[in-house]
Amino acid sequence: MILISLCLTVLSVGRASAQNPPEWTAPFPPFKIAGNLYYVGGKDLASYLVTTPQGNILINSNLEETVPQIRASVEKLGFKFSDIKILLISHAHRDHDAGSNRIKTLTGAKYEVMDEDVSVVESGGKTDFAYGNDPTTPKYAPTHVDRVLHDGDVVKLGGTELVAHLTPGHTKGCTTWTMKVTEGGKTYNVVIVGSTGINPGYNLVDSKVYPQMAADYEKTFRVLKSLPTDIFLGAHGGYFDLEAKYPRYQKVGFTAFVDPVGYQQFVKERELGFREELAKQRAGR
């Protein structure tokens, strides 16, 4: 199930120059995951709301046209969209950050982005190493970054802390977020995977625009394997089997997303895919 969804996700990202895949704009019911963490994304493009007494944090703005969906989800859960004080992203691809300008305009949120992805979001995708010079790839509204993040930085608001882990390769500043939530008197480690996908056209062996790409993917897998994980989430619903787990969530609650084994399987499968692609590209030199 996970492997199939991963393949679909990679293929959809590779269709950046075509019409948006339907799963990118399909809505999904908003719900409380655990503690102060909520799901406010769509069927595939994931967004998360972290609530605090001093305002809220939104992870991933997704496409500009899905911002109304995110807003409706936030409000359906009983929160004010205007209470979003900090906006974060998983990585600088348009399916995760194209809505940032609109959300900043609507909420006044402070936009915090990993250093290596800053130029991409501030140029509206024009400096992206893979798609920036492709005239068929849609660009988006440039958005000013208010705080430049670095590996290991902590985002703090209202007693809640999120740690930014640089997990590069998919983009140079791809970010995996971790935090702790408390549910039923117990604390759980949450991991929101940025991405490990190798998009069509990525050159792992001798890229002139991203020569350290393979080494960066190696770093990513080292980091992901080191993270203590209870609740497994990601930038795409397909990463953590959102559609399959949600019906169970409706019956048993948040424990449907407590899945350390699924996380380990995800990382293992993605690393295997990376090593197979790397070997294939090396053999074809």
PDB file of N, CA and C in Angstrom, residues 155-224:
ATOM      1  N   VAL A 155      11.421  26.269  16.210  1.00  0.00           N
ATOM      2  CA  VAL A 155      10.352  27.255  16.067  1.00  0.00           C
ATOM      3  C   VAL A 155       9.495  27.165  17.320  1.00  0.00           C
ATOM      4  N   LYS A 156       9.374  28.284  18.035  1.00  0.00           N
ATOM      5  CA  LYS A 156       8.670  28.290  19.312  1.00  0.00           C
ATOM      6  C   LYS A 156       7.475  29.232  19.270  1.00  0.00           C
ATOM      7  N   LEU A 157       6.369  28.788  19.845  1.00  0.00           N
ATOM      8  CA  LEU A 157       5.192  29.635  19.990  1.00  0.00           C
ATOM      9  C   LEU A 157       4.292  29.054  21.068  1.00  0.00           C
ATOM     10  N   GLY A 158       3.954  29.864  22.044  1.00  0.00           N
ATOM     11  CA  GLY A 158       2.983  29.479  23.057  1.00  0.00           C
ATOM     12  C   GLY A 158       3.280  28.190  23.780  1.00  0.00           C
ATOM     13  N   GLY A 159       4.556  27.926  24.051  1.00  0.00           N
ATOM     14  CA  GLY A 159       4.939  26.723  24.777  1.00  0.00           C
ATOM     15  C   GLY A 159       5.128  25.493  23.911  1.00  0.00           C
ATOM     16  N   THR A 160       4.896  25.613  22.623  1.00  0.00           N
ATOM     17  CA  THR A 160       5.095  24.504  21.687  1.00  0.00           C
ATOM     18  C   THR A 160       6.378  24.720  20.903  1.00  0.00           C
ATOM     19  N   GLU A 161       7.117  23.647  20.675  1.00  0.00           N
ATOM     20  CA  GLU A 161       8.365  23.723  19.921  1.00  0.00           C
ATOM     21  C   GLU A 161       8.350  22.728  18.766  1.00  0.00           C
ATOM     22  N   LEU A 162       8.759  23.202  17.600  1.00  0.00           N
ATOM     23  CA  LEU A 162       8.957  22.341  16.431  1.00  0.00           C
ATOM     24  C   LEU A 162      10.410  22.449  16.009  1.00  0.00           C
ATOM     25  N   VAL A 163      11.026  21.318  15.719  1.00  0.00           N
ATOM     26  CA  VAL A 163      12.432  21.292  15.310  1.00  0.00           C
ATOM     27  C   VAL A 163      12.507  21.081  13.803  1.00  0.00           C
ATOM     28  N   ALA A 164      13.318  21.920  13.144  1.00  0.00           N
ATOM     29  CA  ALA A 164      13.511  21.835  11.694  1.00  0.00           C
ATOM     30  C   ALA A 164      14.740  20.985  11.389  1.00  0.00           C
ATOM     31  N   HIS A 165      14.536  19.853  10.748  1.00  0.00           N
ATOM     32  CA  HIS A 165      15.637  18.967  10.366  1.00  0.00           C
ATOM     33  C   HIS A 165      15.858  19.080   8.859  1.00  0.00           C
ATOM     34  N   LEU A 166      17.047  19.484   8.456  1.00  0.00           N
ATOM     35  CA  LEU A 166      17.373  19.562   7.037  1.00  0.00           C
ATOM     36  C   LEU A 166      17.481  18.149   6.474  1.00  0.00           C
ATOM     37  N   THR A 167      16.593  17.820   5.545  1.00  0.00           N
ATOM     38  CA  THR A 167      16.615  16.504   4.887  1.00  0.00           C
ATOM     39  C   THR A 167      16.619  16.742   3.374  1.00  0.00           C
ATOM     40  N   PRO A 168      17.762  17.143   2.833  1.00  0.00           N
ATOM     41  CA  PRO A 168      17.845  17.636   1.458  1.00  0.00           C
ATOM     42  C   PRO A 168      17.920  16.531   0.410  1.00  0.00           C
ATOM     43  N   GLY A 169      17.781  16.956  -0.836  1.00  0.00           N
ATOM     44  CA  GLY A 169      17.827  16.048  -1.973  1.00  0.00           C
ATOM     45  C   GLY A 169      16.652  16.336  -2.881  1.00  0.00           C
ATOM     46  N   HIS A 170      15.454  16.139  -2.356  1.00  0.00           N
ATOM     47  CA  HIS A 170      14.242  16.443  -3.121  1.00  0.00           C
ATOM     48  C   HIS A 170      14.227  17.924  -3.481  1.00  0.00           C
ATOM     49  N   THR A 171      14.522  18.765  -2.507  1.00  0.00           N
ATOM     50  CA  THR A 171      14.936  20.151  -2.727  1.00  0.00           C
ATOM     51  C   THR A 171      16.155  20.369  -1.842  1.00  0.00           C
ATOM     52  N   LYS A 172      16.872  21.440  -2.093  1.00  0.00           N
ATOM     53  CA  LYS A 172      18.092  21.678  -1.321  1.00  0.00           C
ATOM     54  C   LYS A 172      17.791  22.001   0.138  1.00  0.00           C
ATOM     55  N   GLY A 173      16.597  22.526   0.396  1.00  0.00           N
ATOM     56  CA  GLY A 173      16.233  22.876   1.765  1.00  0.00           C
ATOM     57  C   GLY A 173      15.076  22.078   2.314  1.00  0.00           C
ATOM     58  N   CYS A 174      14.843  20.909   1.754  1.00  0.00           N
ATOM     59  CA  CYS A 174      13.735  20.070   2.214  1.00  0.00           C
ATOM     60  C   CYS A 174      13.823  19.867   3.726  1.00  0.00           C
ATOM     61  N   THR A 175      12.687  20.020   4.399  1.00  0.00           N
ATOM     62  CA  THR A 175      12.667  20.053   5.862  1.00  0.00           C
ATOM     63  C   THR A 175      11.712  19.014   6.431  1.00  0.00           C
ATOM     64  N   THR A 176      12.207  18.223   7.356  1.00  0.00           N
ATOM     65  CA  THR A 176      11.370  17.312   8.128  1.00  0.00           C
ATOM     66  C   THR A 176      11.154  17.936   9.496  1.00  0.00           C
ATOM     67  N   TRP A 177       9.905  18.016   9.904  1.00  0.00           N
ATOM     68  CA  TRP A 177       9.559  18.653  11.178  1.00  0.00           C
ATOM     69  C   TRP A 177       9.281  17.608  12.250  1.00  0.00           C
ATOM     70  N   THR A 178       9.759  17.874  13.457  1.00  0.00           N
ATOM     71  CA  THR A 178       9.427  17.016  14.593  1.00  0.00           C
ATOM     72  C   THR A 178       8.879  17.868  15.730  1.00  0.00           C
ATOM     73  N   MET A 179       8.022  17.260  16.514  1.00  0.00           N
ATOM     74  CA  MET A 179       7.467  17.916  17.697  1.00  0.00           C
ATOM     75  C   MET A 179       6.953  16.835  18.634  1.00  0.00           C
ATOM     76  N   LYS A 180       6.560  17.244  19.815  1.00  0.00           N
ATOM     77  CA  LYS A 180       5.965  16.327  20.778  1.00  0.00           C
ATOM     78  C   LYS A 180       4.533  16.759  21.051  1.00  0.00           C
ATOM     79  N   VAL A 181       3.647  15.789  21.162  1.00  0.00           N
ATOM     80  CA  VAL A 181       2.267  16.071  21.536  1.00  0.00           C
ATOM     81  C   VAL A 181       1.900  15.196  22.728  1.00  0.00           C
ATOM     82  N   THR A 182       0.946  15.680  23.501  1.00  0.00           N
ATOM     83  CA  THR A 182       0.482  14.924  24.663  1.00  0.00           C
ATOM     84  C   THR A 182      -0.975  14.546  24.467  1.00  0.00           C
ATOM     85  N   GLU A 183      -1.260  13.287  24.644  1.00  0.00           N
ATOM     86  CA  GLU A 183      -2.625  12.779  24.493  1.00  0.00           C
ATOM     87  C   GLU A 183      -2.844  11.699  25.542  1.00  0.00           C
ATOM     88  N   GLY A 184      -3.915  11.836  26.314  1.00  0.00           N
ATOM     89  CA  GLY A 184      -4.217  10.851  27.341  1.00  0.00           C
ATOM     90  C   GLY A 184      -3.140  10.727  28.392  1.00  0.00           C
ATOM     91  N   GLY A 185      -2.458  11.834  28.688  1.00  0.00           N
ATOM     92  CA  GLY A 185      -1.415  11.838  29.700  1.00  0.00           C
ATOM     93  C   GLY A 185      -0.090  11.274  29.240  1.00  0.00           C
ATOM     94  N   LYS A 186       0.017  10.915  27.969  1.00  0.00           N
ATOM     95  CA  LYS A 186       1.255  10.354  27.432  1.00  0.00           C
ATOM     96  C   LYS A 186       1.800  11.246  26.321  1.00  0.00           C
ATOM     97  N   THR A 187       3.131  11.345  26.250  1.00  0.00           N
ATOM     98  CA  THR A 187       3.779  12.168  25.236  1.00  0.00           C
ATOM     99  C   THR A 187       4.222  11.310  24.053  1.00  0.00           C
ATOM    100  N   TYR A 188       3.983  11.831  22.853  1.00  0.00           N
ATOM    101  CA  TYR A 188       4.315  11.109  21.622  1.00  0.00           C
ATOM    102  C   TYR A 188       5.232  11.950  20.738  1.00  0.00           C
ATOM    103  N   ASN A 189       6.188  11.287  20.097  1.00  0.00           N
ATOM    104  CA  ASN A 189       7.071  11.945  19.139  1.00  0.00           C
ATOM    105  C   ASN A 189       6.408  11.955  17.764  1.00  0.00           C
ATOM    106  N   VAL A 190       6.281  13.147  17.192  1.00  0.00           N
ATOM    107  CA  VAL A 190       5.676  13.315  15.872  1.00  0.00           C
ATOM    108  C   VAL A 190       6.766  13.613  14.850  1.00  0.00           C
ATOM    109  N   VAL A 191       6.724  12.929  13.713  1.00  0.00           N
ATOM    110  CA  VAL A 191       7.631  13.215  12.598  1.00  0.00           C
ATOM    111  C   VAL A 191       6.790  13.516  11.362  1.00  0.00           C
ATOM    112  N   ILE A 192       7.020  14.693  10.767  1.00  0.00           N
ATOM    113  CA  ILE A 192       6.352  15.089   9.528  1.00  0.00           C
ATOM    114  C   ILE A 192       7.416  15.114   8.437  1.00  0.00           C
ATOM    115  N   VAL A 193       7.478  14.055   7.650  1.00  0.00           N
ATOM    116  CA  VAL A 193       8.533  13.894   6.642  1.00  0.00           C
ATOM    117  C   VAL A 193       8.370  14.926   5.528  1.00  0.00           C
ATOM    118  N   GLY A 194       9.481  15.603   5.178  1.00  0.00           N
ATOM    119  CA  GLY A 194       9.452  16.575   4.088  1.00  0.00           C
ATOM    120  C   GLY A 194       9.273  15.895   2.751  1.00  0.00           C
ATOM    121  N   SER A 195      10.264  15.159   2.316  1.00  0.00           N
ATOM    122  CA  SER A 195      10.173  14.306   1.125  1.00  0.00           C
ATOM    123  C   SER A 195      11.496  13.591   0.933  1.00  0.00           C
ATOM    124  N   THR A 196      11.414  12.427   0.320  1.00  0.00           N
ATOM    125  CA  THR A 196      12.618  11.708  -0.105  1.00  0.00           C
ATOM    126  C   THR A 196      12.537  11.373  -1.588  1.00  0.00           C
ATOM    127  N   GLY A 197      11.537  11.923  -2.269  1.00  0.00           N
ATOM    128  CA  GLY A 197      11.277  11.562  -3.650  1.00  0.00           C
ATOM    129  C   GLY A 197      12.375  11.983  -4.616  1.00  0.00           C
ATOM    130  N   ILE A 198      12.665  11.110  -5.569  1.00  0.00           N
ATOM    131  CA  ILE A 198      13.596  11.417  -6.660  1.00  0.00           C
ATOM    132  C   ILE A 198      12.746  11.672  -7.899  1.00  0.00           C
ATOM    133  N   ASN A 199      12.576  12.928  -8.243  1.00  0.00           N
ATOM    134  CA  ASN A 199      11.689  13.279  -9.346  1.00  0.00           C
ATOM    135  C   ASN A 199      12.285  12.901 -10.699  1.00  0.00           C
ATOM    136  N   PRO A 200      11.447  12.682 -11.699  1.00  0.00           N
ATOM    137  CA  PRO A 200      11.956  12.423 -13.046  1.00  0.00           C
ATOM    138  C   PRO A 200      12.908  13.535 -13.487  1.00  0.00           C
ATOM    139  N   GLY A 201      14.046  13.136 -14.029  1.00  0.00           N
ATOM    140  CA  GLY A 201      15.031  14.110 -14.482  1.00  0.00           C
ATOM    141  C   GLY A 201      16.095  14.453 -13.463  1.00  0.00           C
ATOM    142  N   TYR A 202      15.944  13.999 -12.222  1.00  0.00           N
ATOM    143  CA  TYR A 202      16.963  14.266 -11.207  1.00  0.00           C
ATOM    144  C   TYR A 202      18.235  13.486 -11.553  1.00  0.00           C
ATOM    145  N   ASN A 203      19.355  14.184 -11.571  1.00  0.00           N
ATOM    146  CA  ASN A 203      20.646  13.582 -11.906  1.00  0.00           C
ATOM    147  C   ASN A 203      21.449  13.384 -10.625  1.00  0.00           C
ATOM    148  N   LEU A 204      21.535  12.141 -10.174  1.00  0.00           N
ATOM    149  CA  LEU A 204      22.221  11.837  -8.920  1.00  0.00           C
ATOM    150  C   LEU A 204      23.732  11.732  -9.070  1.00  0.00           C
ATOM    151  N   VAL A 205      24.214  11.605 -10.298  1.00  0.00           N
ATOM    152  CA  VAL A 205      25.623  11.252 -10.513  1.00  0.00           C
ATOM    153  C   VAL A 205      26.506  12.443 -10.848  1.00  0.00           C
ATOM    154  N   ASP A 206      26.088  13.247 -11.811  1.00  0.00           N
ATOM    155  CA  ASP A 206      26.971  14.345 -12.226  1.00  0.00           C
ATOM    156  C   ASP A 206      26.187  15.611 -12.558  1.00  0.00           C
ATOM    157  N   SER A 207      25.280  15.974 -11.662  1.00  0.00           N
ATOM    158  CA  SER A 207      24.475  17.171 -11.872  1.00  0.00           C
ATOM    159  C   SER A 207      25.336  18.426 -11.785  1.00  0.00           C
ATOM    160  N   LYS A 208      25.211  19.282 -12.771  1.00  0.00           N
ATOM    161  CA  LYS A 208      25.956  20.541 -12.756  1.00  0.00           C
ATOM    162  C   LYS A 208      25.261  21.586 -11.892  1.00  0.00           C
ATOM    163  N   VAL A 209      23.949  21.453 -11.717  1.00  0.00           N
ATOM    164  CA  VAL A 209      23.203  22.432 -10.926  1.00  0.00           C
ATOM    165  C   VAL A 209      23.053  22.005  -9.463  1.00  0.00           C
ATOM    166  N   TYR A 210      23.291  20.738  -9.175  1.00  0.00           N
ATOM    167  CA  TYR A 210      23.167  20.229  -7.802  1.00  0.00           C
ATOM    168  C   TYR A 210      24.138  19.060  -7.645  1.00  0.00           C
ATOM    169  N   PRO A 211      25.448  19.340  -7.670  1.00  0.00           N
ATOM    170  CA  PRO A 211      26.456  18.272  -7.671  1.00  0.00           C
ATOM    171  C   PRO A 211      26.447  17.394  -6.431  1.00  0.00           C
ATOM    172  N   GLN A 212      25.967  17.924  -5.306  1.00  0.00           N
ATOM    173  CA  GLN A 212      25.971  17.149  -4.060  1.00  0.00           C
ATOM    174  C   GLN A 212      24.646  16.439  -3.813  1.00  0.00           C
ATOM    175  N   MET A 213      23.827  16.280  -4.844  1.00  0.00           N
ATOM    176  CA  MET A 213      22.494  15.710  -4.664  1.00  0.00           C
ATOM    177  C   MET A 213      22.527  14.335  -3.999  1.00  0.00           C
ATOM    178  N   ALA A 214      23.343  13.417  -4.498  1.00  0.00           N
ATOM    179  CA  ALA A 214      23.389  12.066  -3.931  1.00  0.00           C
ATOM    180  C   ALA A 214      23.834  12.098  -2.478  1.00  0.00           C
ATOM    181  N   ALA A 215      24.840  12.910  -2.176  1.00  0.00           N
ATOM    182  CA  ALA A 215      25.316  13.030  -0.796  1.00  0.00           C
ATOM    183  C   ALA A 215      24.230  13.601   0.102  1.00  0.00           C
ATOM    184  N   ASP A 216      23.425  14.508  -0.438  1.00  0.00           N
ATOM    185  CA  ASP A 216      22.337  15.081   0.350  1.00  0.00           C
ATOM    186  C   ASP A 216      21.259  14.048   0.647  1.00  0.00           C
ATOM    187  N   TYR A 217      20.938  13.213  -0.328  1.00  0.00           N
ATOM    188  CA  TYR A 217      19.983  12.132  -0.057  1.00  0.00           C
ATOM    189  C   TYR A 217      20.534  11.183   1.011  1.00  0.00           C
ATOM    190  N   GLU A 218      21.828  10.907   0.950  1.00  0.00           N
ATOM    191  CA  GLU A 218      22.458  10.056   1.975  1.00  0.00           C
ATOM    192  C   GLU A 218      22.253  10.668   3.357  1.00  0.00           C
ATOM    193  N   LYS A 219      22.460  11.974   3.460  1.00  0.00           N
ATOM    194  CA  LYS A 219      22.253  12.673   4.730  1.00  0.00           C
ATOM    195  C   LYS A 219      20.808  12.523   5.189  1.00  0.00           C
ATOM    196  N   THR A 220      19.885  12.686   4.247  1.00  0.00           N
ATOM    197  CA  THR A 220      18.472  12.604   4.586  1.00  0.00           C
ATOM    198  C   THR A 220      18.121  11.265   5.214  1.00  0.00           C
ATOM    199  N   PHE A 221      18.598  10.185   4.634  1.00  0.00           N
ATOM    200  CA  PHE A 221      18.264   8.874   5.186  1.00  0.00           C
ATOM    201  C   PHE A 221      18.923   8.648   6.544  1.00  0.00           C
ATOM    202  N   ARG A 222      20.113   9.189   6.736  1.00  0.00           N
ATOM    203  CA  ARG A 222      20.738   9.106   8.061  1.00  0.00           C
ATOM    204  C   ARG A 222      19.887   9.834   9.093  1.00  0.00           C
ATOM    205  N   VAL A 223      19.430  11.012   8.736  1.00  0.00           N
ATOM    206  CA  VAL A 223      18.616  11.800   9.663  1.00  0.00           C
ATOM    207  C   VAL A 223      17.300  11.096   9.963  1.00  0.00           C
ATOM    208  N   LEU A 224      16.605  10.661   8.925  1.00  0.00           N
ATOM    209  CA  LEU A 224      15.303  10.033   9.129  1.00  0.00           C
ATOM    210  C   LEU A 224      15.405   8.781   9.990  1.00  0.00           C
TER     211      LEU A 224
END
